[in-house]
PDB file of C-alpha atoms in Angstrom:
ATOM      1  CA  UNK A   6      36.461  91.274 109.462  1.00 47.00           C
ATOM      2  CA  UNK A   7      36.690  92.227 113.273  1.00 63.00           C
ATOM      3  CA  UNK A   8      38.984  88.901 113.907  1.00 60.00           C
ATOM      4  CA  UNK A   9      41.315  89.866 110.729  1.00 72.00           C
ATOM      5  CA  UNK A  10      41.770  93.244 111.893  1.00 79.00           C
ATOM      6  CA  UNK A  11      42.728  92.319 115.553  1.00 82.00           C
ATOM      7  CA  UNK A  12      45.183  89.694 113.920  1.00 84.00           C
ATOM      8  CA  UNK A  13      46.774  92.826 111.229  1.00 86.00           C
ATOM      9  CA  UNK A  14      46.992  94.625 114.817  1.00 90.00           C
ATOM     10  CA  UNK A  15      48.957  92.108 116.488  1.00 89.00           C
ATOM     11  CA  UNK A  16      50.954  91.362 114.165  1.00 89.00           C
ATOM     12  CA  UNK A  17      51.865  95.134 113.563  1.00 92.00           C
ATOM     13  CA  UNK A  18      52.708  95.562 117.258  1.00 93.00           C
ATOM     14  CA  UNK A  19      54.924  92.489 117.185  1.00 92.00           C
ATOM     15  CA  UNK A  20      56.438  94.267 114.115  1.00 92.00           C
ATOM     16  CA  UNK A  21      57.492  97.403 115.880  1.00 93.00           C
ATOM     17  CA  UNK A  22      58.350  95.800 119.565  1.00 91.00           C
ATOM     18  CA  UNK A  23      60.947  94.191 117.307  1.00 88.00           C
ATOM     19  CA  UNK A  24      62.538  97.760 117.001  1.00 87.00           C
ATOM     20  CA  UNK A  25      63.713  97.797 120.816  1.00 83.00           C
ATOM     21  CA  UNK A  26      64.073  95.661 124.010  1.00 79.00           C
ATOM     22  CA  UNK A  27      61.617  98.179 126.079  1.00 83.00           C
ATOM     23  CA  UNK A  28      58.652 100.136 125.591  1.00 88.00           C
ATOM     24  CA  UNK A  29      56.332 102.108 127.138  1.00 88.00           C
ATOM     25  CA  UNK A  30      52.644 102.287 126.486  1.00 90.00           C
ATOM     26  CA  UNK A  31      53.073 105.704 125.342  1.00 91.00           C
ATOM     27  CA  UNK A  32      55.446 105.014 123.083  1.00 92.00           C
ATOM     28  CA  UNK A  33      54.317 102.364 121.548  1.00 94.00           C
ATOM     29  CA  UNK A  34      50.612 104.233 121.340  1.00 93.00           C
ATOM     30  CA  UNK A  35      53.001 107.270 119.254  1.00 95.00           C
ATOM     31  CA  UNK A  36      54.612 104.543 116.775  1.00 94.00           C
ATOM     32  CA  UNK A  37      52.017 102.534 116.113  1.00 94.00           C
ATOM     33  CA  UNK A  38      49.587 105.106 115.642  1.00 94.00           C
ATOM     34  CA  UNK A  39      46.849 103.008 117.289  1.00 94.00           C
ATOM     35  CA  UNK A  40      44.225 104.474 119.980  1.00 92.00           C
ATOM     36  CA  UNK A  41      45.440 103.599 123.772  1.00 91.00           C
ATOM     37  CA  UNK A  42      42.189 101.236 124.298  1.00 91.00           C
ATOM     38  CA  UNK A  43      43.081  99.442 121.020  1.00 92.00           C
ATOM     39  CA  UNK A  44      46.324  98.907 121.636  1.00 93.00           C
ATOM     40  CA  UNK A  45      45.873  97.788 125.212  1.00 91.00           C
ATOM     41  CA  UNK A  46      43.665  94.741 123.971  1.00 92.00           C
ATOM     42  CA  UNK A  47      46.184  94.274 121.268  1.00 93.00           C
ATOM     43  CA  UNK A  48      49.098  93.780 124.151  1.00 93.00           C
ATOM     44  CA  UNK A  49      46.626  91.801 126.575  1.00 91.00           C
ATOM     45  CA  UNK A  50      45.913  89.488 124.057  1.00 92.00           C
ATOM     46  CA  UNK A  51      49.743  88.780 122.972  1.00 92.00           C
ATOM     47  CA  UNK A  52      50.761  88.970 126.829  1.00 91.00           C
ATOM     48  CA  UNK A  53      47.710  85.765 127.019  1.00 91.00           C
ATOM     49  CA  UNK A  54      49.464  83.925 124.369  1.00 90.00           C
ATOM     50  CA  UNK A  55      53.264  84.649 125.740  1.00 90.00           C
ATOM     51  CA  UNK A  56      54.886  86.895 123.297  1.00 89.00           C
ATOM     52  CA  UNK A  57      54.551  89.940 125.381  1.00 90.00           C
ATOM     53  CA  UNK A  58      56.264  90.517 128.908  1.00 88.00           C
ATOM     54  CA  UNK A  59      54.835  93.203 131.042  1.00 83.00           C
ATOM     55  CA  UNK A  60      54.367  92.949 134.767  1.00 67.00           C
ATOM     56  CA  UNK A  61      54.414  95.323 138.258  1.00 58.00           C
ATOM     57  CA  UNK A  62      58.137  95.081 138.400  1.00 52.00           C
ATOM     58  CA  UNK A  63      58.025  96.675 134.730  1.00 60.00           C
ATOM     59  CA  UNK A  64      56.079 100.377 135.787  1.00 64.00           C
ATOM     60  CA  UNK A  65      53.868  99.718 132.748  1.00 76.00           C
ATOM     61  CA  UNK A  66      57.043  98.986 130.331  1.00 84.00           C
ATOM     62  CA  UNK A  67      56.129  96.082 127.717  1.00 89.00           C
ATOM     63  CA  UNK A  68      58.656  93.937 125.939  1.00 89.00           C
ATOM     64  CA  UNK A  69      58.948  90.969 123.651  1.00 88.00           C
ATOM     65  CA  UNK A  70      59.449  86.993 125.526  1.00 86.00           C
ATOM     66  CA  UNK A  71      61.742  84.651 123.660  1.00 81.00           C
ATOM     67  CA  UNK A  72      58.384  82.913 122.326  1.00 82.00           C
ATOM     68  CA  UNK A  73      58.239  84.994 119.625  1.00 82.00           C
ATOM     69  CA  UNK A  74      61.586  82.417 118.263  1.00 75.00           C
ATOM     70  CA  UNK A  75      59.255  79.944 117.935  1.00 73.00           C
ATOM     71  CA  UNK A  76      57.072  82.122 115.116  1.00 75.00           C
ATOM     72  CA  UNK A  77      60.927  81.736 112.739  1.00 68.00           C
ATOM     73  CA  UNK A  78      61.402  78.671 113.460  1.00 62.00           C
ATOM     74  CA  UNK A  79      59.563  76.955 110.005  1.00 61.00           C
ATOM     75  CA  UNK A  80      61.905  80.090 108.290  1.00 60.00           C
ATOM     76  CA  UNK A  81      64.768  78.424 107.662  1.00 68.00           C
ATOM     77  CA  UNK A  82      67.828  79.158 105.133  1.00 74.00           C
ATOM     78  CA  UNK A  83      66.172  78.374 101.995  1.00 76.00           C
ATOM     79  CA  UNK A  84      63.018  79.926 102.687  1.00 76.00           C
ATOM     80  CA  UNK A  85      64.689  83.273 103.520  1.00 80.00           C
ATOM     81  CA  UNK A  86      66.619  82.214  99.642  1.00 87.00           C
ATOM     82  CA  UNK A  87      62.711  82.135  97.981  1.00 86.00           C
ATOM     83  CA  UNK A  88      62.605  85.304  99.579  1.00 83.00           C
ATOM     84  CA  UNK A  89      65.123  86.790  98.396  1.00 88.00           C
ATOM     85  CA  UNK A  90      65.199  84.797  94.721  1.00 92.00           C
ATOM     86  CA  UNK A  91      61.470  85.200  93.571  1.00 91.00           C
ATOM     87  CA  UNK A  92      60.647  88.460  92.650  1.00 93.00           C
ATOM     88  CA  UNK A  93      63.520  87.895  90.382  1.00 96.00           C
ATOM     89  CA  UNK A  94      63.535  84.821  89.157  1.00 96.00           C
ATOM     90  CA  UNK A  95      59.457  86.023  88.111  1.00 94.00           C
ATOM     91  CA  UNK A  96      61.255  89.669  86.284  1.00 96.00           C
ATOM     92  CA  UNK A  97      63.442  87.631  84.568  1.00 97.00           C
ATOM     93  CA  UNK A  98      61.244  84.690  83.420  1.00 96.00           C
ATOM     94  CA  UNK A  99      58.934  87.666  81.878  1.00 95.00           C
ATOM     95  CA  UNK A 100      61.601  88.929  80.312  1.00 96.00           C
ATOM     96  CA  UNK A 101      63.389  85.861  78.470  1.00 96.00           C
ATOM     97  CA  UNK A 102      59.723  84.072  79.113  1.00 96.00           C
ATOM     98  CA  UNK A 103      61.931  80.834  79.587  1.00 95.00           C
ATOM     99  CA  UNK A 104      60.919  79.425  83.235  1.00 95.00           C
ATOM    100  CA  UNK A 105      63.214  79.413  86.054  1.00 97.00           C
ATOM    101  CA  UNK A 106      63.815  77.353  89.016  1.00 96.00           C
ATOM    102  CA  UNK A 107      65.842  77.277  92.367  1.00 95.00           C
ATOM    103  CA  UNK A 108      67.506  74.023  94.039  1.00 95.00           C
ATOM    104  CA  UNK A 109      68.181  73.403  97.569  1.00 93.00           C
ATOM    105  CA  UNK A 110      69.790  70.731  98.774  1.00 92.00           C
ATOM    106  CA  UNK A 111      67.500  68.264 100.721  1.00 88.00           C
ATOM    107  CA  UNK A 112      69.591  65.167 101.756  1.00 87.00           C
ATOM    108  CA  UNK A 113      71.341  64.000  98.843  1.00 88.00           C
ATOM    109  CA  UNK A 114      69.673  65.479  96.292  1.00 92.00           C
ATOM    110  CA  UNK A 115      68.453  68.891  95.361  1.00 93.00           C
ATOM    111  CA  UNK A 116      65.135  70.060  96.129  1.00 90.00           C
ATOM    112  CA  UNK A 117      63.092  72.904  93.430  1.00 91.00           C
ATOM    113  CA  UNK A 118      61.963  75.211  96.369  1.00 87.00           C
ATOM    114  CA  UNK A 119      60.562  77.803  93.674  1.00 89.00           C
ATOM    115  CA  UNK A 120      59.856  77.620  89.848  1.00 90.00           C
ATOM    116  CA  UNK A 121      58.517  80.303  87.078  1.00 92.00           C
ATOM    117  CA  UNK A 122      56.540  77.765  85.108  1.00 91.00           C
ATOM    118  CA  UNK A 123      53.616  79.273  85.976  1.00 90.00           C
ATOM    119  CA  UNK A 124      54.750  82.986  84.593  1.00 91.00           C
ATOM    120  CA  UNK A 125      56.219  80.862  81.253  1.00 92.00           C
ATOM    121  CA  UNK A 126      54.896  80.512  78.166  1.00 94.00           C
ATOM    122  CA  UNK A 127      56.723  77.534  77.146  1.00 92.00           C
ATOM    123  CA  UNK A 128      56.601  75.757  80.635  1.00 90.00           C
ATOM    124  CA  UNK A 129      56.819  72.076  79.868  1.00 86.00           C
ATOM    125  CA  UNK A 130      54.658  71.418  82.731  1.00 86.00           C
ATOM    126  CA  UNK A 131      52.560  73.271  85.083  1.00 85.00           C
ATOM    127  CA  UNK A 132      55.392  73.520  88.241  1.00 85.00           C
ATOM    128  CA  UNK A 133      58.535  71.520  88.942  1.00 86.00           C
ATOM    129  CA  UNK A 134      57.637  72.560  93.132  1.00 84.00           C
ATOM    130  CA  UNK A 135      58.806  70.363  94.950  1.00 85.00           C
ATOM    131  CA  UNK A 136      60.383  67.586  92.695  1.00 89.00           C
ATOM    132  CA  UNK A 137      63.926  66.272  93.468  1.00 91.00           C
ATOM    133  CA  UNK A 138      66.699  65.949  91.436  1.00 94.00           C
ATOM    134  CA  UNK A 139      70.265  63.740  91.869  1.00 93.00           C
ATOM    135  CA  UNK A 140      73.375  65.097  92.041  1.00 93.00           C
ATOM    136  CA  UNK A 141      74.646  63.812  89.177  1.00 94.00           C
ATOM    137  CA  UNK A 142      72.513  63.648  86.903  1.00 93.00           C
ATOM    138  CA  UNK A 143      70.843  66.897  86.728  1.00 96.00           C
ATOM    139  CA  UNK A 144      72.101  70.173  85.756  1.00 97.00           C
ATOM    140  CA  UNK A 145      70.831  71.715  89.336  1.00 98.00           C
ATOM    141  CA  UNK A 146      72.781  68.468  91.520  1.00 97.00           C
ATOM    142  CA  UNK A 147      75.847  68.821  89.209  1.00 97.00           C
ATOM    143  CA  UNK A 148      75.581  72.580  89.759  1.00 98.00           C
ATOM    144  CA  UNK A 149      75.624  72.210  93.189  1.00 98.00           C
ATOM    145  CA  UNK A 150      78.020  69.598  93.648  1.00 97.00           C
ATOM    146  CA  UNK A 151      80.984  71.242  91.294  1.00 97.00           C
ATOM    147  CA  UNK A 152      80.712  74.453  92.806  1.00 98.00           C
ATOM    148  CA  UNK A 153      80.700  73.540  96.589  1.00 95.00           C
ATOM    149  CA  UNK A 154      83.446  73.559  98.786  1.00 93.00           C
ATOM    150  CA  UNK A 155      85.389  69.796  99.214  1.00 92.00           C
ATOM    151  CA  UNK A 156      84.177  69.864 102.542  1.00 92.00           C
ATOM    152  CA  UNK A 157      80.305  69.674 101.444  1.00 94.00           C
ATOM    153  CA  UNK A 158      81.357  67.740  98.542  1.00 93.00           C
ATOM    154  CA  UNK A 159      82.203  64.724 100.452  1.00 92.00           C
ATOM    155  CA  UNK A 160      79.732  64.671 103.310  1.00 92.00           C
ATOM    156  CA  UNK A 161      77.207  64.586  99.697  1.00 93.00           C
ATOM    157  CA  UNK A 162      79.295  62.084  98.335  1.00 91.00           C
ATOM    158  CA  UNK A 163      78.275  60.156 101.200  1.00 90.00           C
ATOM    159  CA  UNK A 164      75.134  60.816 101.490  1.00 90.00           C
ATOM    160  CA  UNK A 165      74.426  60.080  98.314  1.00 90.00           C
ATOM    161  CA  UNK A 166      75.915  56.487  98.593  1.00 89.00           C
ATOM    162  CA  UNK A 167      73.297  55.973 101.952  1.00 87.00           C
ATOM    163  CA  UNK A 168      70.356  57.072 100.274  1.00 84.00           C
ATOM    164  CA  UNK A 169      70.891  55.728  96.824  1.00 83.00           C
ATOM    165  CA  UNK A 170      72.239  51.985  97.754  1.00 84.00           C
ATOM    166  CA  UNK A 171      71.164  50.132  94.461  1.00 85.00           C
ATOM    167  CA  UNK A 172      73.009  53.091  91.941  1.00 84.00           C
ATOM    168  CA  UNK A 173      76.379  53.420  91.851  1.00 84.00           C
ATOM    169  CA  UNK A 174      77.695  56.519  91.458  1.00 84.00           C
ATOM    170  CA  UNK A 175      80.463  58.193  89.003  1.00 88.00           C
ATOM    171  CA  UNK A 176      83.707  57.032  90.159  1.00 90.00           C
ATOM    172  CA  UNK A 177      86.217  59.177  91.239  1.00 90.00           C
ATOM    173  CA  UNK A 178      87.997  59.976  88.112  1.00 94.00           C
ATOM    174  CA  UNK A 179      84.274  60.623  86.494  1.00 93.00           C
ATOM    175  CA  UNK A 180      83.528  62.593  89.173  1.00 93.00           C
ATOM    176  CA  UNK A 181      86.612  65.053  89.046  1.00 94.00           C
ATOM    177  CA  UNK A 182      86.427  65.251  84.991  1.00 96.00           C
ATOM    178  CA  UNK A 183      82.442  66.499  85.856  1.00 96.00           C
ATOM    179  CA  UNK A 184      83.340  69.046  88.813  1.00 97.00           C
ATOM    180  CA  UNK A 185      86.443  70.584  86.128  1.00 97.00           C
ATOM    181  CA  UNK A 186      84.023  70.637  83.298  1.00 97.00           C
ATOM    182  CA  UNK A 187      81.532  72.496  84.835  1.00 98.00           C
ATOM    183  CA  UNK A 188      83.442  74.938  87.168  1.00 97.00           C
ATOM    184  CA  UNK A 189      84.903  75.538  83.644  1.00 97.00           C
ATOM    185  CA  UNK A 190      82.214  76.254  81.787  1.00 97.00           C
ATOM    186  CA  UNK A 191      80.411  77.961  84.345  1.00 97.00           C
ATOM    187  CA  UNK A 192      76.799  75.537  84.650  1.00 98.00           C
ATOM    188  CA  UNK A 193      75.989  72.164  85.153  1.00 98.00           C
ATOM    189  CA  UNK A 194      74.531  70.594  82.027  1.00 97.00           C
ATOM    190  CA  UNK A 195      71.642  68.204  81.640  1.00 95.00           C
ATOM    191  CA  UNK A 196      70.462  66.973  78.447  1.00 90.00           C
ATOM    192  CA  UNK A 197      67.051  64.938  78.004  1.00 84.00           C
ATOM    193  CA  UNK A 198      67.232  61.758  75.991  1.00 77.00           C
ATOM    194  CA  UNK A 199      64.637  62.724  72.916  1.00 72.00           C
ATOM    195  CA  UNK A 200      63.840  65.992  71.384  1.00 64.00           C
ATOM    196  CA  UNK A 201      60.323  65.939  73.125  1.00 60.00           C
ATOM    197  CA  UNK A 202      62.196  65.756  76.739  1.00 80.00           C
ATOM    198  CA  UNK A 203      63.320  68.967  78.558  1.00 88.00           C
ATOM    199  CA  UNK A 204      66.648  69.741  78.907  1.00 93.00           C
ATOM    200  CA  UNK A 205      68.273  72.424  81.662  1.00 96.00           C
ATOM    201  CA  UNK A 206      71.458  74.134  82.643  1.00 96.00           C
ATOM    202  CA  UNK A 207      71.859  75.439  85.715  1.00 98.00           C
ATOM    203  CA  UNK A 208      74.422  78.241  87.243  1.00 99.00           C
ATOM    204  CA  UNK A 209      75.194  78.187  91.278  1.00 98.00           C
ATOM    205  CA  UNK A 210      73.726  81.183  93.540  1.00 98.00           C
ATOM    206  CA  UNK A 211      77.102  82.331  95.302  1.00 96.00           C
ATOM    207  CA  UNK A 212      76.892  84.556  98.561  1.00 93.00           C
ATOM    208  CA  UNK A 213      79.666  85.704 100.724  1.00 89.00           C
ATOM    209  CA  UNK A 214      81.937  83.146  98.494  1.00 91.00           C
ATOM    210  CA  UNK A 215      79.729  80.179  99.477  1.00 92.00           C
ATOM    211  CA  UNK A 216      77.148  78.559  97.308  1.00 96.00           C
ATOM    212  CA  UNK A 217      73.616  79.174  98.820  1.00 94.00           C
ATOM    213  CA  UNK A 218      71.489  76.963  96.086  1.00 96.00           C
ATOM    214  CA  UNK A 219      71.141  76.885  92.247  1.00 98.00           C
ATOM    215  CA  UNK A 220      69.279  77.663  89.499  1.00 98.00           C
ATOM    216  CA  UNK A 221      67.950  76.324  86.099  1.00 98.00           C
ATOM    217  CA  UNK A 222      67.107  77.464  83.197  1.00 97.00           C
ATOM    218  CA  UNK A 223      64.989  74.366  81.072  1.00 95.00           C
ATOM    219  CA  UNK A 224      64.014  74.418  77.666  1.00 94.00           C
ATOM    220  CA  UNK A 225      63.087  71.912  74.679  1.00 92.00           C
ATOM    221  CA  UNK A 226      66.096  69.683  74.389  1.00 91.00           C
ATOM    222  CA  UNK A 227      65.896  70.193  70.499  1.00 90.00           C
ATOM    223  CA  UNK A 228      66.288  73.646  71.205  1.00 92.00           C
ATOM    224  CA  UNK A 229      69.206  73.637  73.701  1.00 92.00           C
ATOM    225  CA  UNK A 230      72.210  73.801  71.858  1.00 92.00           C
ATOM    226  CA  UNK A 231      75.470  75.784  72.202  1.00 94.00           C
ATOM    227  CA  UNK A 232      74.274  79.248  70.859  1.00 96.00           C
ATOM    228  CA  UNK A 233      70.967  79.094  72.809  1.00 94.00           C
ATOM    229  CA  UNK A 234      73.446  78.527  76.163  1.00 96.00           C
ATOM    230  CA  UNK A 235      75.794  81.637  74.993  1.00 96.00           C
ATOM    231  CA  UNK A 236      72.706  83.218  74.370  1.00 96.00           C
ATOM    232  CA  UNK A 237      70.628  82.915  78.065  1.00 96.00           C
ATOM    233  CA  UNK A 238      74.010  82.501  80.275  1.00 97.00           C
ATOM    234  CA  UNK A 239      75.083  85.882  80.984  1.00 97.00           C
ATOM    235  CA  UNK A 240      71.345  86.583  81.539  1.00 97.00           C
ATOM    236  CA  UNK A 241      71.699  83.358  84.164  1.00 98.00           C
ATOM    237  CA  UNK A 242      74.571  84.672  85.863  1.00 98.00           C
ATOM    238  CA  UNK A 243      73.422  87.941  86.037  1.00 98.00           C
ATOM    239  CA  UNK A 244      69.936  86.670  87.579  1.00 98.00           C
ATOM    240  CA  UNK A 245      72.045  84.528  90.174  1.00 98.00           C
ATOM    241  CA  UNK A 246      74.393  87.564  90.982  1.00 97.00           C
ATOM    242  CA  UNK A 247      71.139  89.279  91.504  1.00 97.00           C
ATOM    243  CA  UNK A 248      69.725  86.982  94.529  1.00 97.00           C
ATOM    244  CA  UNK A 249      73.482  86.481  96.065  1.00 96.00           C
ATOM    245  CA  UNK A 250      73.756  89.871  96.595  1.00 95.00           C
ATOM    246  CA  UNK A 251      69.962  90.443  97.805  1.00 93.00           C
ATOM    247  CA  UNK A 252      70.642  87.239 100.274  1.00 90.00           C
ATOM    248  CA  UNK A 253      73.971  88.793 101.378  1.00 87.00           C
ATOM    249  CA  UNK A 254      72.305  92.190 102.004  1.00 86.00           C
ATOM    250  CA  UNK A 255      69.320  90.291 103.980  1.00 76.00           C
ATOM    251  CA  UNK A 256      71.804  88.149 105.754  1.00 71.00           C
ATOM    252  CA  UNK A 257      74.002  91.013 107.104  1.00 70.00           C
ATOM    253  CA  UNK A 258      70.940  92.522 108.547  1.00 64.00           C
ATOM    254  CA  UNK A 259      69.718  89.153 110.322  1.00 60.00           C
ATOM    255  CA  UNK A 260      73.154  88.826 111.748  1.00 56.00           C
TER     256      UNK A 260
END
């Protein structure tokens, strides 16, 4: 218990040197509430490992080294999107108890970097974590890839054709008829093959007028049919509107 509560010390003192460039030991003893001999094995212990500066040219001011970079660096984009996108992805899979899921893209395809399966009643499986889905033939890739700019479109295009060498993909005229149809509509589409298979539809997550990820909804494909989509879709839309504007917020403070 000793070692966890030096650790919850640290940390906090990391926490509020992030606040300012400088400090002094006195202020930082009046913020973070903690007893000058606490704090001063709190600071020699992060000055040890490099994330503290504080020397005689400093008259006893501390301040955070550009180690403490290295502590963000496994927090990329679309871990900052779970973030942001799974305390409501989890509110709204308890209230529709359908589960949820969020795609990233991960080379040419599209990663699930969070799913609700475990908070539905009617989860097909235990967790779709971590499984991979094509471009085009999943309602999360075709998401993706129809609501993208052309810029991103290509550059998948291409990567696609690299890491995929023995499929072909759509043709051109395919492809356009697929990005129209579901910019139209409003989701990508996938339907499973037999009633016992799941089937999905999946609206983009839109920030600052770019597409940040994407997210399905996936049911029994018996049970998807056009009135079940007008049904769930303005709940989908609202959900992704949700977690753009959370990520926008959380972005503009980052920046």
């Amino acid at each position: 218990m000793t070692v966890i509560r030096s650790v919850h010390r640290a940390f906090h003192v990391l926490r509020i040197m992030n606040e300012k460039p400088v400090w002094s030991l006195q202020e930082l003893g009046d913020r973070t509430g903690l007893p000058k001999s606490t704090l001063h094995r709190s600071l020699a212990a992060l000055r040890e490992e490099g994330y503290v500066r504080s020397h005689e040219g400093m008259y006893g001011y501390y301040q955070l080294t550009g180690a403490v970079n290295e502590l963000s660096h496994g927090v990329v984009q679309q871990s900052r999107l779970v973030d942001a996108a799974a305390p409501i992805l989890i509110a709204t899979t308890k209230r529709i108890k359908w589960p949820l899921s969020i795609g990233v893209v991960d080379g040419c395809d599209l990663r699930v970097n969070f799913c609700t399966m475990p908070y539905s009643p009617y989860a097909i499986r235990p967790s779709s974590y971590g499984r991979r889905y094509t471009l085009f033939e999943s309602a999360l890739g075709r998401a993706y890839f129809s609501f993208c700019d052309a810029g991103e479109r290509r550059i998948l295009y291409d990567l696609y054709c690299l890491g995929h060498p023995d499929t072909s993909p759509p043709n051109f005229i395919s492809m356009r008829r697929m990005v129209t149809q579901t910019r139209t509509q409003g989701y990508g589409l996938r339907r499973g093959d037999k009633d016992s298979d799941s089937s999905a539809l999946a609206v983009p997550i839109m920030a600052g007028g770019n597409i940040v990820g994407t997210m399905a909804y996936s049911t029994f494909s018996r049970m998807l049919d056009n009135d079940l989509i007008k049904k769930f879709l303005p709940e989908l839309r609202k959900t992704a509107d949700q977690i753009g504007q959370v990520w926008e917020q959380e972005t503009d403070l980052l920046s």
